[in-house]
Tab-separated table of C-alpha atoms in Angstrom:
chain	number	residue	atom	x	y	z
A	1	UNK	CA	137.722	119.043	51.545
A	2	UNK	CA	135.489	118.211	48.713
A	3	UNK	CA	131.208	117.830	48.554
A	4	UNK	CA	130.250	114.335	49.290
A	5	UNK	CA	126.886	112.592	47.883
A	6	UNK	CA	124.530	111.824	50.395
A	7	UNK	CA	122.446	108.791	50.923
A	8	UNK	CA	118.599	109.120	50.886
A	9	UNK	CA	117.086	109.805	54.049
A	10	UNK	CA	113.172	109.588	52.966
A	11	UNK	CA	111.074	109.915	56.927
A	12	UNK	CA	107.609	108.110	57.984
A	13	UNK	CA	105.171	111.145	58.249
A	14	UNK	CA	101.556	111.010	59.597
A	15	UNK	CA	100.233	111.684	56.013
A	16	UNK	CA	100.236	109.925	52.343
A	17	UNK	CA	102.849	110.430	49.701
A	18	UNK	CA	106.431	110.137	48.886
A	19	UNK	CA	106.344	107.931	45.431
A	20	UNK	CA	107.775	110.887	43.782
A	21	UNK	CA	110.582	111.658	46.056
A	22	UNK	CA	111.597	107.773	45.247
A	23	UNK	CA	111.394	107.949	42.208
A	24	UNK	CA	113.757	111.187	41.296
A	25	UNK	CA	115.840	109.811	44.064
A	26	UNK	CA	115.653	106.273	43.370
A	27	UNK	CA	115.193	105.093	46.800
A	28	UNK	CA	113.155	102.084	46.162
A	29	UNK	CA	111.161	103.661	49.287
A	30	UNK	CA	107.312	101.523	48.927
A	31	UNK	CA	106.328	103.666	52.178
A	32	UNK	CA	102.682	104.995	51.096
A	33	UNK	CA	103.598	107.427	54.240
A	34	UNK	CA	107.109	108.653	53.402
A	35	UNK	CA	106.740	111.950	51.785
A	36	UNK	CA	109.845	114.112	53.229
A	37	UNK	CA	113.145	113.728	52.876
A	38	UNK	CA	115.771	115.397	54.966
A	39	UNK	CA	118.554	116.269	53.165
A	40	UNK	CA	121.566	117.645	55.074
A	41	UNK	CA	119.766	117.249	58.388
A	42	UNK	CA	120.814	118.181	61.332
A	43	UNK	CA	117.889	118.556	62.701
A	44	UNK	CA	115.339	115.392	64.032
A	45	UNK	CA	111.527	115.705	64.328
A	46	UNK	CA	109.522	117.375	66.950
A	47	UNK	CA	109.799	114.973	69.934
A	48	UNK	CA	111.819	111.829	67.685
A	49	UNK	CA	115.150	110.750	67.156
A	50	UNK	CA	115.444	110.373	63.085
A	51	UNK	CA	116.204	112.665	60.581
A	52	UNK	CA	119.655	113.067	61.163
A	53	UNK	CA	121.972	112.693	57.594
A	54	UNK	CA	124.646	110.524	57.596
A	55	UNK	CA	127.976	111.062	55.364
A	56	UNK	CA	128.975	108.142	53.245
A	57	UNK	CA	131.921	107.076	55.707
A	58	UNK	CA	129.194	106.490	58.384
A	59	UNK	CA	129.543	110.212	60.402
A	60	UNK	CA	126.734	112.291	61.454
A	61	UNK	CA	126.591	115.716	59.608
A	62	UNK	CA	126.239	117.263	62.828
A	63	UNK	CA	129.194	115.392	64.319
A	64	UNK	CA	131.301	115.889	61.346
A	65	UNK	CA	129.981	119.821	61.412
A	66	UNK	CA	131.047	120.197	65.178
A	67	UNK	CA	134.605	118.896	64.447
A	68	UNK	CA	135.658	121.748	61.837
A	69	UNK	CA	132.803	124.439	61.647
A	70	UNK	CA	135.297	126.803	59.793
A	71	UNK	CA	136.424	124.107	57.272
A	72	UNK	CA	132.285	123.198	57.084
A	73	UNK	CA	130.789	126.466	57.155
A	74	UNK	CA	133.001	129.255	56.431
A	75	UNK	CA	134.128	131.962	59.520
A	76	UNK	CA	131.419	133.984	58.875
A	77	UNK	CA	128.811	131.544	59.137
A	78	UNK	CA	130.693	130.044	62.241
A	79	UNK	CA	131.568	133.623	63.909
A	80	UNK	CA	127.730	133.714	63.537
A	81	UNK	CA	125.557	130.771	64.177
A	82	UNK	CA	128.348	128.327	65.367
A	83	UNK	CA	128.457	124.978	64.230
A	84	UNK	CA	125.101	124.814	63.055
A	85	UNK	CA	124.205	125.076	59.623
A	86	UNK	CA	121.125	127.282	60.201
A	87	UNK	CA	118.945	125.394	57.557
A	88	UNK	CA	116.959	122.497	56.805
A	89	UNK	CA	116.168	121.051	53.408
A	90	UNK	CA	113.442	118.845	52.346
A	91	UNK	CA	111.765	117.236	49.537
A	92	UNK	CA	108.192	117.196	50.808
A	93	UNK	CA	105.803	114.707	48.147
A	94	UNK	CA	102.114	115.978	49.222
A	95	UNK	CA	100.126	112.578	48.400
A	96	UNK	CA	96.759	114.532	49.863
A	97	UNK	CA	96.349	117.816	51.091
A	98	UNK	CA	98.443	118.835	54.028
A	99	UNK	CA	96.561	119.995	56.931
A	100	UNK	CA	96.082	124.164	58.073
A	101	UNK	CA	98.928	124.995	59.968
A	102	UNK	CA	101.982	126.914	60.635
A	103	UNK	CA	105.290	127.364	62.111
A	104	UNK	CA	106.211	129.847	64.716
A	105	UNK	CA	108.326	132.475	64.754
A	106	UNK	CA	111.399	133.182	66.384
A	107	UNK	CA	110.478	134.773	69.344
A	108	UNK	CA	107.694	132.525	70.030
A	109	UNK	CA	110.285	129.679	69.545
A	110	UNK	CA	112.612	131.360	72.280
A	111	UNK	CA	110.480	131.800	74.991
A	112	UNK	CA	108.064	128.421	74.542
A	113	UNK	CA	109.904	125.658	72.947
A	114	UNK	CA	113.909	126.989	74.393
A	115	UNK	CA	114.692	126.898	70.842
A	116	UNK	CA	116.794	129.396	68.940
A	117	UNK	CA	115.071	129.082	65.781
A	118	UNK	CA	111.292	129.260	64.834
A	119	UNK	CA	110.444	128.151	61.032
A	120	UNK	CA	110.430	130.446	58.235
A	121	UNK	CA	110.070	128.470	54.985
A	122	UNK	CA	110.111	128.240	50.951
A	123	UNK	CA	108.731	126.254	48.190
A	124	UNK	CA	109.881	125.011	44.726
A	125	UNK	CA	107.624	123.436	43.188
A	126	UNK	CA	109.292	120.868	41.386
A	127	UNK	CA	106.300	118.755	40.124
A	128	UNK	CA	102.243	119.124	40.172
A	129	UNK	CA	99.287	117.612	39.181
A	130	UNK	CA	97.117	119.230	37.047
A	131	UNK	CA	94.666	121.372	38.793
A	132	UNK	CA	97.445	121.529	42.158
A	133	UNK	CA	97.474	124.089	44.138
A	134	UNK	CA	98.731	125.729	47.780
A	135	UNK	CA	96.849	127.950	49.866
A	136	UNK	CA	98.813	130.534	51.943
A	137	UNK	CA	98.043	133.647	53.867
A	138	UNK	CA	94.730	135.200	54.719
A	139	UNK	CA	92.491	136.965	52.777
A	140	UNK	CA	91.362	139.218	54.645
A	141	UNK	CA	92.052	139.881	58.850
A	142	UNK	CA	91.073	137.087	60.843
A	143	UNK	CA	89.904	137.636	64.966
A	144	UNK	CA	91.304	136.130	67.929
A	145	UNK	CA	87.501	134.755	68.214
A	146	UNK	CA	87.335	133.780	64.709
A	147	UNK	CA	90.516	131.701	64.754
A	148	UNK	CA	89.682	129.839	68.013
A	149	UNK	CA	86.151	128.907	66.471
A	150	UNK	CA	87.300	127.509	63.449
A	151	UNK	CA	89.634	125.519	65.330
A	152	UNK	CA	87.473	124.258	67.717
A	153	UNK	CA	85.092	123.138	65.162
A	154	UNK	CA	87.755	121.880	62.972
A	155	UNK	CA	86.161	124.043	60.179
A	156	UNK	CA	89.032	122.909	57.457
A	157	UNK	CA	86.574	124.226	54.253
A	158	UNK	CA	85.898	127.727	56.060
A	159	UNK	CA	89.998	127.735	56.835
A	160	UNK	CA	90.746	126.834	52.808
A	161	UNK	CA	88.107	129.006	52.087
A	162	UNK	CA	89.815	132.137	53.942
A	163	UNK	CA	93.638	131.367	52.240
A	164	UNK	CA	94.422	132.612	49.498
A	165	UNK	CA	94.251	129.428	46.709
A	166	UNK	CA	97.730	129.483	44.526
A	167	UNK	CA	98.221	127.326	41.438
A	168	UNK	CA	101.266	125.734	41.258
A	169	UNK	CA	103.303	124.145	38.421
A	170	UNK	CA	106.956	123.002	37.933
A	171	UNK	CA	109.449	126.367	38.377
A	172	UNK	CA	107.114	127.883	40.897
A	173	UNK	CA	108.502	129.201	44.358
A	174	UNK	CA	106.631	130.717	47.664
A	175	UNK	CA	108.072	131.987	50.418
A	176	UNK	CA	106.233	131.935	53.853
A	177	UNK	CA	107.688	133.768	56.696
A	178	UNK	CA	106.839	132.009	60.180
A	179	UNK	CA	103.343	132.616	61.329
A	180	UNK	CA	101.698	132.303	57.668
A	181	UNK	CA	98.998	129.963	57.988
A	182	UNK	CA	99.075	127.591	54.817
A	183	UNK	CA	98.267	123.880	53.517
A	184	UNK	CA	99.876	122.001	50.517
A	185	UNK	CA	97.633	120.771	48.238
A	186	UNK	CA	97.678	116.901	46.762
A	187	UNK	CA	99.722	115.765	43.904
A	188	UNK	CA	102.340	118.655	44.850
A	189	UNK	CA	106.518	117.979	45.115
A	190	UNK	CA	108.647	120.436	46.493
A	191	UNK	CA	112.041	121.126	47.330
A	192	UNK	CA	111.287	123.211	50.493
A	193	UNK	CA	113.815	125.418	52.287
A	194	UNK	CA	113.432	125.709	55.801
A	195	UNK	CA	114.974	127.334	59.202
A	196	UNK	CA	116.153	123.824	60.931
A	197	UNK	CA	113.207	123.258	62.969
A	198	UNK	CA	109.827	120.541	63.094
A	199	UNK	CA	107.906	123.259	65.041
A	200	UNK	CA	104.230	123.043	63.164
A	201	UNK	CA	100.916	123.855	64.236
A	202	UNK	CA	97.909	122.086	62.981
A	203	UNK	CA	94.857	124.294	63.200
A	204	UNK	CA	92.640	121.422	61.711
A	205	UNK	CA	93.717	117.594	62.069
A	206	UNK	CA	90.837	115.525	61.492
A	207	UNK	CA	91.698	112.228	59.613
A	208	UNK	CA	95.363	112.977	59.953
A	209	UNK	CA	96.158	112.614	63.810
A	210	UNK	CA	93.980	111.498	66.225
A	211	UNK	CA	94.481	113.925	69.256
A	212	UNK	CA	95.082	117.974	68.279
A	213	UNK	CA	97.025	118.611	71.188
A	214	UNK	CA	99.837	116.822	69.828
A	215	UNK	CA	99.775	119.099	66.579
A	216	UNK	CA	99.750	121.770	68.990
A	217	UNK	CA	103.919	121.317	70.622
A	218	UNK	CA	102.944	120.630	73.856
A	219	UNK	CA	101.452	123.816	74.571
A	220	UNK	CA	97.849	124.905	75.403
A	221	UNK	CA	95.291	125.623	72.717
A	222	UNK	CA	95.377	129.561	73.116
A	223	UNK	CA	98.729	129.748	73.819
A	224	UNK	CA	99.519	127.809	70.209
A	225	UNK	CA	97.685	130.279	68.958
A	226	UNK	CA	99.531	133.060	69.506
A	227	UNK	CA	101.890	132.257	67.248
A	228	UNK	CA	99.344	132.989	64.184
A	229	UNK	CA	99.854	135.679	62.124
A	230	UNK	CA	95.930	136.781	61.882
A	231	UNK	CA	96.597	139.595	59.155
A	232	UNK	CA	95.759	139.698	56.058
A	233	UNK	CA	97.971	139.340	52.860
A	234	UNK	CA	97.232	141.777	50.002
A	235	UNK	CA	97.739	140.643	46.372
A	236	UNK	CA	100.783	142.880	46.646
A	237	UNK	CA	102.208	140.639	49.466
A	238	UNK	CA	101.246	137.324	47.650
A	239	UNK	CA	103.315	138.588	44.530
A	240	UNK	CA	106.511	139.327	46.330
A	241	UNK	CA	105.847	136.019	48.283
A	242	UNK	CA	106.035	134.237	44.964
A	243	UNK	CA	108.893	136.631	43.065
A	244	UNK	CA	112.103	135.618	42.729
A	245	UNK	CA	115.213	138.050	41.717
A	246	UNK	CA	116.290	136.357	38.278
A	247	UNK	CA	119.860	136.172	37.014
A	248	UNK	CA	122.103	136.961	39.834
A	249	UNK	CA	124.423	139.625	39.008
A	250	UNK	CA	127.964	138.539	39.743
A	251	UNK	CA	127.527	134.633	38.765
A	252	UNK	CA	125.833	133.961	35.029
A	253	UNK	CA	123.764	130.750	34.619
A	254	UNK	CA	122.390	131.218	38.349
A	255	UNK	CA	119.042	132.537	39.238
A	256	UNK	CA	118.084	133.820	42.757
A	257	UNK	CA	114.950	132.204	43.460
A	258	UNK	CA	113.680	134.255	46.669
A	259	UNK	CA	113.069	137.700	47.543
A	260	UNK	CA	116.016	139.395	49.241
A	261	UNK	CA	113.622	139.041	52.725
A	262	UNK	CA	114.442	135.595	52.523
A	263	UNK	CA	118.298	135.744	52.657
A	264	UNK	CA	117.668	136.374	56.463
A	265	UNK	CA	116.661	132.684	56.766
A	266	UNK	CA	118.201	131.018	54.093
A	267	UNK	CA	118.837	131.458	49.780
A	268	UNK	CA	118.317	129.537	47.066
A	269	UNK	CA	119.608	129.525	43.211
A	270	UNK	CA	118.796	127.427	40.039
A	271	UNK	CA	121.580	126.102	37.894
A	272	UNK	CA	121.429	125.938	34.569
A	273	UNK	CA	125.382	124.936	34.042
A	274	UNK	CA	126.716	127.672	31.034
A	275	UNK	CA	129.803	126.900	33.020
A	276	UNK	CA	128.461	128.818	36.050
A	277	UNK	CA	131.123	129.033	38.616
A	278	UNK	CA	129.530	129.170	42.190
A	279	UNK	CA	131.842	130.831	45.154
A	280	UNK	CA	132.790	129.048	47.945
A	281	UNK	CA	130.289	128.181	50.752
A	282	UNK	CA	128.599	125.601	52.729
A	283	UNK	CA	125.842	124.396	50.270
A	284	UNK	CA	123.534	121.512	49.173
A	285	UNK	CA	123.011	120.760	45.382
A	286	UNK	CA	120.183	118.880	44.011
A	287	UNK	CA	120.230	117.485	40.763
A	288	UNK	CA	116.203	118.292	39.623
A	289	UNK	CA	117.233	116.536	35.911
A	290	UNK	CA	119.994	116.107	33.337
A	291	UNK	CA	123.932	115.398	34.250
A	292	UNK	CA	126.468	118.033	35.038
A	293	UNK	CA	129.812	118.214	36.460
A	294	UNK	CA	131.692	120.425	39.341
A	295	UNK	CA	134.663	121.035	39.347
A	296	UNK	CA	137.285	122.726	41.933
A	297	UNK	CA	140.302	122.539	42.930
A	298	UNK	CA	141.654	118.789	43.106
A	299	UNK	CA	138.591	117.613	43.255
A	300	UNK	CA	135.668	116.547	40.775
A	301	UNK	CA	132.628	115.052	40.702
A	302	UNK	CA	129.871	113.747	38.089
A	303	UNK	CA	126.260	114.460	38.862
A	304	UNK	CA	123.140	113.276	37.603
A	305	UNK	CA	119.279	113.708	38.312
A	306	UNK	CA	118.393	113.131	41.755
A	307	UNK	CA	121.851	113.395	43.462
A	308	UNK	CA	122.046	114.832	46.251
A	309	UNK	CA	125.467	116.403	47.328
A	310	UNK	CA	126.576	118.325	50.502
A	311	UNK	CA	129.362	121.012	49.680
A	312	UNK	CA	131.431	121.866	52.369
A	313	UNK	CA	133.240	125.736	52.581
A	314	UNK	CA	136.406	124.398	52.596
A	315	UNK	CA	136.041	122.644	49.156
A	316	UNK	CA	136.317	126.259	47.652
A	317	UNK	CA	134.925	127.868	44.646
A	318	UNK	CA	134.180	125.594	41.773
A	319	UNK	CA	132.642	126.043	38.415
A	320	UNK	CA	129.190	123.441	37.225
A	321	UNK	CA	129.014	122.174	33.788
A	322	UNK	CA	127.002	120.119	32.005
A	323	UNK	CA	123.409	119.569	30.509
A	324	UNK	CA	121.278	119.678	33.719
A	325	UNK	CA	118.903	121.618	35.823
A	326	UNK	CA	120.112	122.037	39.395
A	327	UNK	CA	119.454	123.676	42.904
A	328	UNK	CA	121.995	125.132	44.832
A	329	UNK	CA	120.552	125.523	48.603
A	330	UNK	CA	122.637	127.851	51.258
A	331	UNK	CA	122.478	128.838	54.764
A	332	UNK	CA	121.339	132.522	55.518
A	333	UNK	CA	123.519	135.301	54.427
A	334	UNK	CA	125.417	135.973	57.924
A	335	UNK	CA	125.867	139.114	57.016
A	336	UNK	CA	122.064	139.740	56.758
A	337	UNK	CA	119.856	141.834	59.955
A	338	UNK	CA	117.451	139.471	61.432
């Protein structure tokens, strides 16, 4: 087996933006409402049929994934989560702020939406305008009665207000565990590492979708809202949110970009090729900038900014070289306690 590029799969969203994503991945994409791209999807949006990545001979990932999970995903991952990768990557190009919201968690996925996974996610910021920013987490506690209020009033300033505001610029991450109330601000690109669902919550929607119900999964207002995490995050909590682990130990030229809470869900390393050999696993590189070239065995393949290339397991370890600044995105350690 050996990684195969993958063609751009840029989606129609109900908000502005996506110029960027064309740009780095030279799409010729003119959608002023295209700004996600699924990359290595098996997974569609909430209540559509798109999103799924196809391989360049014309297979579905998923189909392809089904066929030989080992040869895919390695027998751990398979022993573990089956033939399902157990992630979701996007590029996400915020062309205006991003409505409050959030993702459920787990549990609230299991016994509402008859869905294994909830939707723990990260950020890399890989661009932003001057003056961008995110907001995530509360400042302070936030009441059942509070919470219903502002939603029923729509109260988006109060909601911003009650986030904690985070400037962003290129090199940043964030990590926001399911619950986490948060919006993206304008003018922000990220490469955004998710569990594999489209399970979001909008707590304010004016001006993006016309009914909130349907930002609310089906379910009834108070029952969407129990899946909000109403605590509050401490500065403490906002810095490990936003820390990475630098220079991983057994691999130089990587860097491990999330806390060690996040391995649970899914990991994430920057390349700088030194060589840096990487070990054999189901992965998904991104070329940020630059040109580099992997390497394993009979196999090898030229990369260059904005590719986009699915490694399977069974292509084995291989060593990246070049000039270039790259992602590596994997599935969650399945050795890790959830």
């Amino acid at each position: 087996m050996q990684p195969l590029a993958l063609p751009p799969n840029q989606l129609h969203r109900f908000y502005r933006g996506g110029a960027r994503i064309a740009a780095l991945r030279a799409t010729g994409n003119d959608d002023s409402h295209a700004p996600e791209e699924w990359i290595a999807s098996t997974t569609t949006p909430f209540g559509e049929d798109v999103g799924i990545s196809v391989l360049p001979d014309g297979t579905r990932l998923p189909d392809a994934l089904a066929a030989d999970p080992e040869g895919w995903l390695g027998p751990e991952h398979a022993a573990r989560f089956g033939t399902h990768p157990a992630l979701l990557f996007k590029l996400l190009d915020a062309g205006e702020r991003l409505p409050v919201h959030l993702h459920p968690d787990d549990a609230f996925a299991r016994a509402h939406l008859g869905s294994r996974y909830g939707k723990t996610e990260a950020w890399i910021v890989l661009d932003a305008a001057p003056g961008a920013a995110v907001h995530v987490g509360w400042r302070d506690p936030v009441s059942e009665a509070t919470l219903a209020a502002w939603v029923e009033r729509r109260d988006a300033g109060v909601m911003l207000d009650a986030l904690h505001r985070v400037d962003v610029a290129p090199g940043d991450t964030v990590f926001v565990p399911a619950g986490t109330a948060h919006a993206i601000g304008d003018g922000v690109l990220i490469a955004e590492l998710q569990q594999p669902t489209d399970f979001s919550i909008l707590l304010e929607w004016a001006g993006f979708v016309d009914d909130g119900p349907a930002g609310h999964l089906g379910l009834d207002v108070e029952r969407a809202l129990d899946a909000v995490d109403r605590s509050a995050w401490s500065d403490d909590d906002l810095r490990r949110a936003r820390s990475g682990r630098g220079p991983h130990a057994s691999r130089p030229g990587a860097e491990v970009l999330f806390p060690a809470e996040a391995d649970a869900f899914f990991r994430a390393e920057r390349i700088v090729p030194a060589p840096t050999p990487l070990d054999a696993s189901f992965s998904v590189l991104l070329v940020v900038d630059g040109e580099a070239r992997a390497e394993g065995d009979g196999w090898t393949l030229s990369l260059r900014r904005g590719d986009a290339v699915v490694v399977p397991y069974g292509a084995g370890p291989c060593e990246v070289a070049g000039d270039a600044d790259v992602l590596r995105c994997l599935p969650p350690d399945p050795r890790a306690p959830r």
